[in-house]
JSON list of C-alpha atoms in Angstrom, two decimals:
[
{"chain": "A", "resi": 1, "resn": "UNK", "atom": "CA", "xyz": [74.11, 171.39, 188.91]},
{"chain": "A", "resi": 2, "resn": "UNK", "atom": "CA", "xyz": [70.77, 169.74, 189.17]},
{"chain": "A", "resi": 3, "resn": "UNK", "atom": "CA", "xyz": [69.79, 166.82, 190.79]},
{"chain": "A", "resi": 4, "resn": "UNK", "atom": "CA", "xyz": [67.79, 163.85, 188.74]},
{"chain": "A", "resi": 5, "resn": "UNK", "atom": "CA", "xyz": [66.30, 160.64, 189.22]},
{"chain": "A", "resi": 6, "resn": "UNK", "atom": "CA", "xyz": [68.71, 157.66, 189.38]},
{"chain": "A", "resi": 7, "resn": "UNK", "atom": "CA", "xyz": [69.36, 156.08, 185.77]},
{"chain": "A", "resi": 8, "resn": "UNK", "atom": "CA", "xyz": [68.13, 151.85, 184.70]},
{"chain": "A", "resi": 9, "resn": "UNK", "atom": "CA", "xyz": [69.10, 149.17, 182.48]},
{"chain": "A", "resi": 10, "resn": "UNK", "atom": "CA", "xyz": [66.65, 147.72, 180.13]},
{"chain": "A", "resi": 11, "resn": "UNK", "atom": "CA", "xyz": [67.62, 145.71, 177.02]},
{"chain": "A", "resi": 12, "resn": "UNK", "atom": "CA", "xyz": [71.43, 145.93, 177.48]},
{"chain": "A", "resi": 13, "resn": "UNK", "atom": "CA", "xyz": [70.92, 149.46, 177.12]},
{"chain": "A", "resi": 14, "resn": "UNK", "atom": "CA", "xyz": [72.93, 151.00, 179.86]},
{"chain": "A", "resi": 15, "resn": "UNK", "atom": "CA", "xyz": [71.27, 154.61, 181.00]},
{"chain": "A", "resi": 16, "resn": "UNK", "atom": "CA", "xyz": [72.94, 157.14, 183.97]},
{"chain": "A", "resi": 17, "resn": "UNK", "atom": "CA", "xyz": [72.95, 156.35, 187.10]},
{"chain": "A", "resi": 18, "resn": "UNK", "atom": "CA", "xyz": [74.08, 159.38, 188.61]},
{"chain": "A", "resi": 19, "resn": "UNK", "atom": "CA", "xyz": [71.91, 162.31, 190.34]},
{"chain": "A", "resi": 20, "resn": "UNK", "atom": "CA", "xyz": [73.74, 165.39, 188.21]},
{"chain": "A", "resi": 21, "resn": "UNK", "atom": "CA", "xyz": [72.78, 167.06, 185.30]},
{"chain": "A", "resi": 22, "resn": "UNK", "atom": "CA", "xyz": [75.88, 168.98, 183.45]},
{"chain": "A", "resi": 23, "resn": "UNK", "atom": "CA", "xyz": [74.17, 172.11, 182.95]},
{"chain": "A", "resi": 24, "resn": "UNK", "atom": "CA", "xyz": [77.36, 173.12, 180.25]},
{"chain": "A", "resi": 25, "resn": "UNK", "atom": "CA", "xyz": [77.00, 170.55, 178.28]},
{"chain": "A", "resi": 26, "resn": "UNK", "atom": "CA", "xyz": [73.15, 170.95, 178.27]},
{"chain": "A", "resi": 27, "resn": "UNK", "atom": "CA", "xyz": [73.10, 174.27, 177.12]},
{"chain": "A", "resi": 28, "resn": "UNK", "atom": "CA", "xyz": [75.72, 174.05, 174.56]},
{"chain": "A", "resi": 29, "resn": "UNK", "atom": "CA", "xyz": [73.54, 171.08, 172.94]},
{"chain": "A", "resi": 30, "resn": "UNK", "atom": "CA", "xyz": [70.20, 173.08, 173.27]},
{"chain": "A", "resi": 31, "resn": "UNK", "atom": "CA", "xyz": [72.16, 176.08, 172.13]},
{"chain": "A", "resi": 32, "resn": "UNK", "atom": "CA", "xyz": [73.59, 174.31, 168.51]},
{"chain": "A", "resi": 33, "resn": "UNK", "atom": "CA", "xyz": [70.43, 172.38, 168.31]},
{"chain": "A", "resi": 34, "resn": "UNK", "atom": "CA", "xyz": [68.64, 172.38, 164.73]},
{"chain": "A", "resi": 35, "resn": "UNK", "atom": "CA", "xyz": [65.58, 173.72, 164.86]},
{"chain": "A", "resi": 36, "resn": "UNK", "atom": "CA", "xyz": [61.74, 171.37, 164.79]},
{"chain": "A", "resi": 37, "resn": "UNK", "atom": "CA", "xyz": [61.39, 171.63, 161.56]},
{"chain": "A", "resi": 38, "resn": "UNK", "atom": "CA", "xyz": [64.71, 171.12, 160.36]},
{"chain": "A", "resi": 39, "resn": "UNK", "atom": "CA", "xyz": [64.99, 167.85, 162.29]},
{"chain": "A", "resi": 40, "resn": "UNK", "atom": "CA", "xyz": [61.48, 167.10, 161.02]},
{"chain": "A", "resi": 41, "resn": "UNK", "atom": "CA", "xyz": [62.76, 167.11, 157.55]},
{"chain": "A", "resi": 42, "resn": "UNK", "atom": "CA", "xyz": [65.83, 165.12, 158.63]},
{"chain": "A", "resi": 43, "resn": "UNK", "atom": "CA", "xyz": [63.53, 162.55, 159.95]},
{"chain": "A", "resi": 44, "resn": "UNK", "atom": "CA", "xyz": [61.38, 162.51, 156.60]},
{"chain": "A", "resi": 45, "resn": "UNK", "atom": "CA", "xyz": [64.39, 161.84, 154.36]},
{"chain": "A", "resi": 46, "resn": "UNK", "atom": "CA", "xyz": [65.76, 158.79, 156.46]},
{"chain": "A", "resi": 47, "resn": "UNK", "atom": "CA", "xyz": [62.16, 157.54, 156.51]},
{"chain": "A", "resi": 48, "resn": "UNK", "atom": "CA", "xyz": [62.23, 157.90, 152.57]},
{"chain": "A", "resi": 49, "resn": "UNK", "atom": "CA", "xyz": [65.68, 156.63, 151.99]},
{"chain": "A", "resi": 50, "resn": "UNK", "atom": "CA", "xyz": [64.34, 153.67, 155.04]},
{"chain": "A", "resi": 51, "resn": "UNK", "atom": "CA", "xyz": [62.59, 152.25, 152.10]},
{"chain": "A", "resi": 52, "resn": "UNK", "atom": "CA", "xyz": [64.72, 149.03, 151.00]},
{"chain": "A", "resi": 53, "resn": "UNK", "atom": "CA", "xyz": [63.03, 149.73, 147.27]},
{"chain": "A", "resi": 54, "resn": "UNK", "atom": "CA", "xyz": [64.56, 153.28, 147.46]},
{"chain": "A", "resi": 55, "resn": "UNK", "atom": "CA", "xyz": [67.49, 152.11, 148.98]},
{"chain": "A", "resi": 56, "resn": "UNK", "atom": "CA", "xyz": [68.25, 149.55, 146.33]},
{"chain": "A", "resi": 57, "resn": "UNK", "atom": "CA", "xyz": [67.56, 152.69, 143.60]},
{"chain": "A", "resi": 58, "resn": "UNK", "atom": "CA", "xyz": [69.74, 154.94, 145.55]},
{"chain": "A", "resi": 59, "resn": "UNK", "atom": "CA", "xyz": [72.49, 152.49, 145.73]},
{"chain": "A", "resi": 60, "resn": "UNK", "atom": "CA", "xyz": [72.55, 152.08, 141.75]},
{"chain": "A", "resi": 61, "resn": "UNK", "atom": "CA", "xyz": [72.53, 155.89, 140.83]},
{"chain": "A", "resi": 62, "resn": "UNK", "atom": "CA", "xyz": [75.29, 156.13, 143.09]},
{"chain": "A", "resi": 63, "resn": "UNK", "atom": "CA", "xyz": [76.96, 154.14, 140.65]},
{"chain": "A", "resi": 64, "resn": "UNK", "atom": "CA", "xyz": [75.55, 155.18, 137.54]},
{"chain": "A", "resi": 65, "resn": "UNK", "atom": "CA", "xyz": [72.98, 157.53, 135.77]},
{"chain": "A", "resi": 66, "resn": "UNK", "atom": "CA", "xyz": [69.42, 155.16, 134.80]},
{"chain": "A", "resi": 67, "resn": "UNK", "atom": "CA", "xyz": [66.85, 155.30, 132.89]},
{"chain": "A", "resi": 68, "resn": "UNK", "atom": "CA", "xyz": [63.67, 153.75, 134.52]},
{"chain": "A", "resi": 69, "resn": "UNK", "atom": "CA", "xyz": [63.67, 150.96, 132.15]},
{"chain": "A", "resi": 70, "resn": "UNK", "atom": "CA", "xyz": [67.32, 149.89, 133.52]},
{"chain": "A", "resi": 71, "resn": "UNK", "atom": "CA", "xyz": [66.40, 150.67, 137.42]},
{"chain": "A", "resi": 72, "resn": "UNK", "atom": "CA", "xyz": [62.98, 148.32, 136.52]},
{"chain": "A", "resi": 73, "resn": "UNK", "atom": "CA", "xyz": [65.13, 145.53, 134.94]},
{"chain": "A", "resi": 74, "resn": "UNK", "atom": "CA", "xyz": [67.52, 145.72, 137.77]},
{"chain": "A", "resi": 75, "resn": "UNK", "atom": "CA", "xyz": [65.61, 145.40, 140.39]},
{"chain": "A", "resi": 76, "resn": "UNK", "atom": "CA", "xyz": [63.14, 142.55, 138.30]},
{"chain": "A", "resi": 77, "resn": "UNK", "atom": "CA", "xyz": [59.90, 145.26, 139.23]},
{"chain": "A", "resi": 78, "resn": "UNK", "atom": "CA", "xyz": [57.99, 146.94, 136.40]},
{"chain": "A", "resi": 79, "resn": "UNK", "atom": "CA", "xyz": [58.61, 150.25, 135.32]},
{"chain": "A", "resi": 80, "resn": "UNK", "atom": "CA", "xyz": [55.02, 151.59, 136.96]},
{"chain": "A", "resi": 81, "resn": "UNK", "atom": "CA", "xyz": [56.64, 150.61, 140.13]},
{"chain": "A", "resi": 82, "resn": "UNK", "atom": "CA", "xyz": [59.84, 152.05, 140.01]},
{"chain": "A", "resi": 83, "resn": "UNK", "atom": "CA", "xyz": [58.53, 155.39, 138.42]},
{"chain": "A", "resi": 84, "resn": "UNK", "atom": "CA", "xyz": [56.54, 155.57, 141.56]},
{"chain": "A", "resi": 85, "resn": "UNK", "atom": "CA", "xyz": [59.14, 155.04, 143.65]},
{"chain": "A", "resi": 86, "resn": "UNK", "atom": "CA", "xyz": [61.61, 157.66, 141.80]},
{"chain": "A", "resi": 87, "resn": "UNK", "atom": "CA", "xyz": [58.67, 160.07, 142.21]},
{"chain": "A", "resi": 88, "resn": "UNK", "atom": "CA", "xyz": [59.02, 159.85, 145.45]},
{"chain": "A", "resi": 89, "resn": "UNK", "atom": "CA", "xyz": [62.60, 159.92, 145.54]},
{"chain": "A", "resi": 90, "resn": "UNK", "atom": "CA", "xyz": [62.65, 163.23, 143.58]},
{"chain": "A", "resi": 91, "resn": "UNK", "atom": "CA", "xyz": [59.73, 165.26, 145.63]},
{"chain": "A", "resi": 92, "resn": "UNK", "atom": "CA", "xyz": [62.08, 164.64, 148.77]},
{"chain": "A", "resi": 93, "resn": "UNK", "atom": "CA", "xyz": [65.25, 165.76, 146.75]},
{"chain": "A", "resi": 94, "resn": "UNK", "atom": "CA", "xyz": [66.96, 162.72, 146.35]},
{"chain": "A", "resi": 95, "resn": "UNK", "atom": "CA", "xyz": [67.56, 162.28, 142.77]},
{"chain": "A", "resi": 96, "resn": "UNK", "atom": "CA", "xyz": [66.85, 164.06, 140.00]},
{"chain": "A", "resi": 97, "resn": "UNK", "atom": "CA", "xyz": [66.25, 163.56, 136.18]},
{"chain": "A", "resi": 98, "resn": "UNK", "atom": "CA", "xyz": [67.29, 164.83, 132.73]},
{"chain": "A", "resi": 99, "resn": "UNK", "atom": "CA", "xyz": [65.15, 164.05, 129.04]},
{"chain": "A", "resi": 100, "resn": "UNK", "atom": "CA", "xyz": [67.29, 162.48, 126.44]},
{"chain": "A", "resi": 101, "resn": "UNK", "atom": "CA", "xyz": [65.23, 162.52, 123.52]},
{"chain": "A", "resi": 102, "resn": "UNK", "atom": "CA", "xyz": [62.25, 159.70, 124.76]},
{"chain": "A", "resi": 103, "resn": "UNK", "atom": "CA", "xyz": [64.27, 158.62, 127.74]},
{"chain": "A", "resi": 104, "resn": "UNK", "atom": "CA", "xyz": [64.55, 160.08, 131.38]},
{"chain": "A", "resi": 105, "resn": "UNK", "atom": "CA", "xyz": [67.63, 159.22, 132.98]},
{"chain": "A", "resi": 106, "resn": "UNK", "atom": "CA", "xyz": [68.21, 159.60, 136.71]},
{"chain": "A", "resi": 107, "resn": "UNK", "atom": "CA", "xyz": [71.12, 160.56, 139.16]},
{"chain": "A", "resi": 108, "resn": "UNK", "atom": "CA", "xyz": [71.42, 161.60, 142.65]},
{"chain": "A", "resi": 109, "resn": "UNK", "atom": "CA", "xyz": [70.31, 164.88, 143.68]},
{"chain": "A", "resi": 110, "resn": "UNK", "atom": "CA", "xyz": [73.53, 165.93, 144.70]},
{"chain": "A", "resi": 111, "resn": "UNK", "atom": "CA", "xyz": [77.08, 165.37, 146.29]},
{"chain": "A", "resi": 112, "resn": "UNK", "atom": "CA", "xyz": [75.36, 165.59, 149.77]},
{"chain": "A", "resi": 113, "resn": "UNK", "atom": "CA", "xyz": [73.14, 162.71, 149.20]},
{"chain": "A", "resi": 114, "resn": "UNK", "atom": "CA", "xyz": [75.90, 160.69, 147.81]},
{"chain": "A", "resi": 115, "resn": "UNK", "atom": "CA", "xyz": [78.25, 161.58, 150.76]},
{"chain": "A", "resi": 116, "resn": "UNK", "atom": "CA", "xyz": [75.31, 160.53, 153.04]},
{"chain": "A", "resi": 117, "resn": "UNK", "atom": "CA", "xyz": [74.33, 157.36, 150.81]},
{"chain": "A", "resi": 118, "resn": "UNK", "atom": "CA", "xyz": [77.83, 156.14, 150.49]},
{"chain": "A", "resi": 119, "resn": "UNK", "atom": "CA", "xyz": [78.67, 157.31, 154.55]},
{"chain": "A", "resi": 120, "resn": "UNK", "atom": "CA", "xyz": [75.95, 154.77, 155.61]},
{"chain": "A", "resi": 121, "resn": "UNK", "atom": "CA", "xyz": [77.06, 151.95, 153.38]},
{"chain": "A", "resi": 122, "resn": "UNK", "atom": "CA", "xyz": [80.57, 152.46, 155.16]},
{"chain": "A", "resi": 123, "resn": "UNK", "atom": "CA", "xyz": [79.35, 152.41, 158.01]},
{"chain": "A", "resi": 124, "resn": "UNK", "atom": "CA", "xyz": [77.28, 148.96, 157.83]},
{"chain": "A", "resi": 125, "resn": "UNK", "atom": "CA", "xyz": [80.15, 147.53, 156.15]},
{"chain": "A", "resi": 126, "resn": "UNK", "atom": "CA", "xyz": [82.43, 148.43, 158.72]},
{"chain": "A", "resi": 127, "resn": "UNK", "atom": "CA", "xyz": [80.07, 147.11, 161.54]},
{"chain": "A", "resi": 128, "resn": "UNK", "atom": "CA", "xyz": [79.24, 143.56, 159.52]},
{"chain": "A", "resi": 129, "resn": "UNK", "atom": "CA", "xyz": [83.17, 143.54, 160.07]},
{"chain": "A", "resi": 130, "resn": "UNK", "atom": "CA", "xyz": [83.38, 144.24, 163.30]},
{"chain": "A", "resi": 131, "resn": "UNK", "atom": "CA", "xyz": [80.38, 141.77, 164.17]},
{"chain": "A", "resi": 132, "resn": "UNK", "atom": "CA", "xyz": [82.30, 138.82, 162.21]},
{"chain": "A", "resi": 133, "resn": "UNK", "atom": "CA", "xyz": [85.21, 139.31, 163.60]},
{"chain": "A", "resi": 134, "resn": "UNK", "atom": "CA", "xyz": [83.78, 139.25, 166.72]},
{"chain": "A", "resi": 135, "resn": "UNK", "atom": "CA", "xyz": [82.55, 135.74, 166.39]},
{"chain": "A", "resi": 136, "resn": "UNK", "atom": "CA", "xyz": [86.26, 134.17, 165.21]}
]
């Protein structure tokens, strides 16, 4: 084992306080660990998807397949601003489009981005939960 500087506190977030690193779990971490780039490109799509515009967009093709001039009425924006966003959207691999005659209608990319779309809205659900029944 190797020895390490003592741990802190700071902001109610509680670090180690021990002097010992535990070299197996280290090098099983480092060993499975994704590689730069990959986590670079994890990083990127959470940034894109961080976007509350996006978000909104993502949350209503997980529920159904839009045309821009739906998303735009939606969300009260213009269509110029939502086609921007869905650009954006798309280039990252978030949702993608079909032509239907003179309309363009949009879905999600794929089942991953819906598992990992509808995993985070669980998940703040379940914490907005836990938080108010905290305070009872």
């Amino acid at each position: 084992m190797i020895s390490i500087e003592g741990g802190y506190m700071k902001d109610n977030f509680v670090a180690c306080d021990c002097n010992v690193i535990h070299e197996s779990v280290v090098k099983r971490v480092m060993k499975d660990m994704p590689s730069d780039e990959s986590l670079e490109r994890l990083s990127l799509l959470f940034k894109i998807i961080g976007d509350n515009t996006r978000t909104k967009i993502i949350w209503l093709l997980d529920h159904e397949e839009m045309c821009v001039c739906d998303i735009a009425n939606v969300l009260g924006m213009t269509k110029s601003r939502v086609s921007h966003q869905l650009a954006i959207l798309k280039n990252a691999g978030i949702v993608k489009f079909k032509k239907v005659g003179k309309e363009v209608n949009y879905t999600l990319d794929d089942e991953h981005i819906t598992k990992l779309f509808e995993t985070g809205i669980e998940h703040i659900r379940h914490r907005l939960d836990r938080d108010y029944n905290a305070k009872i």
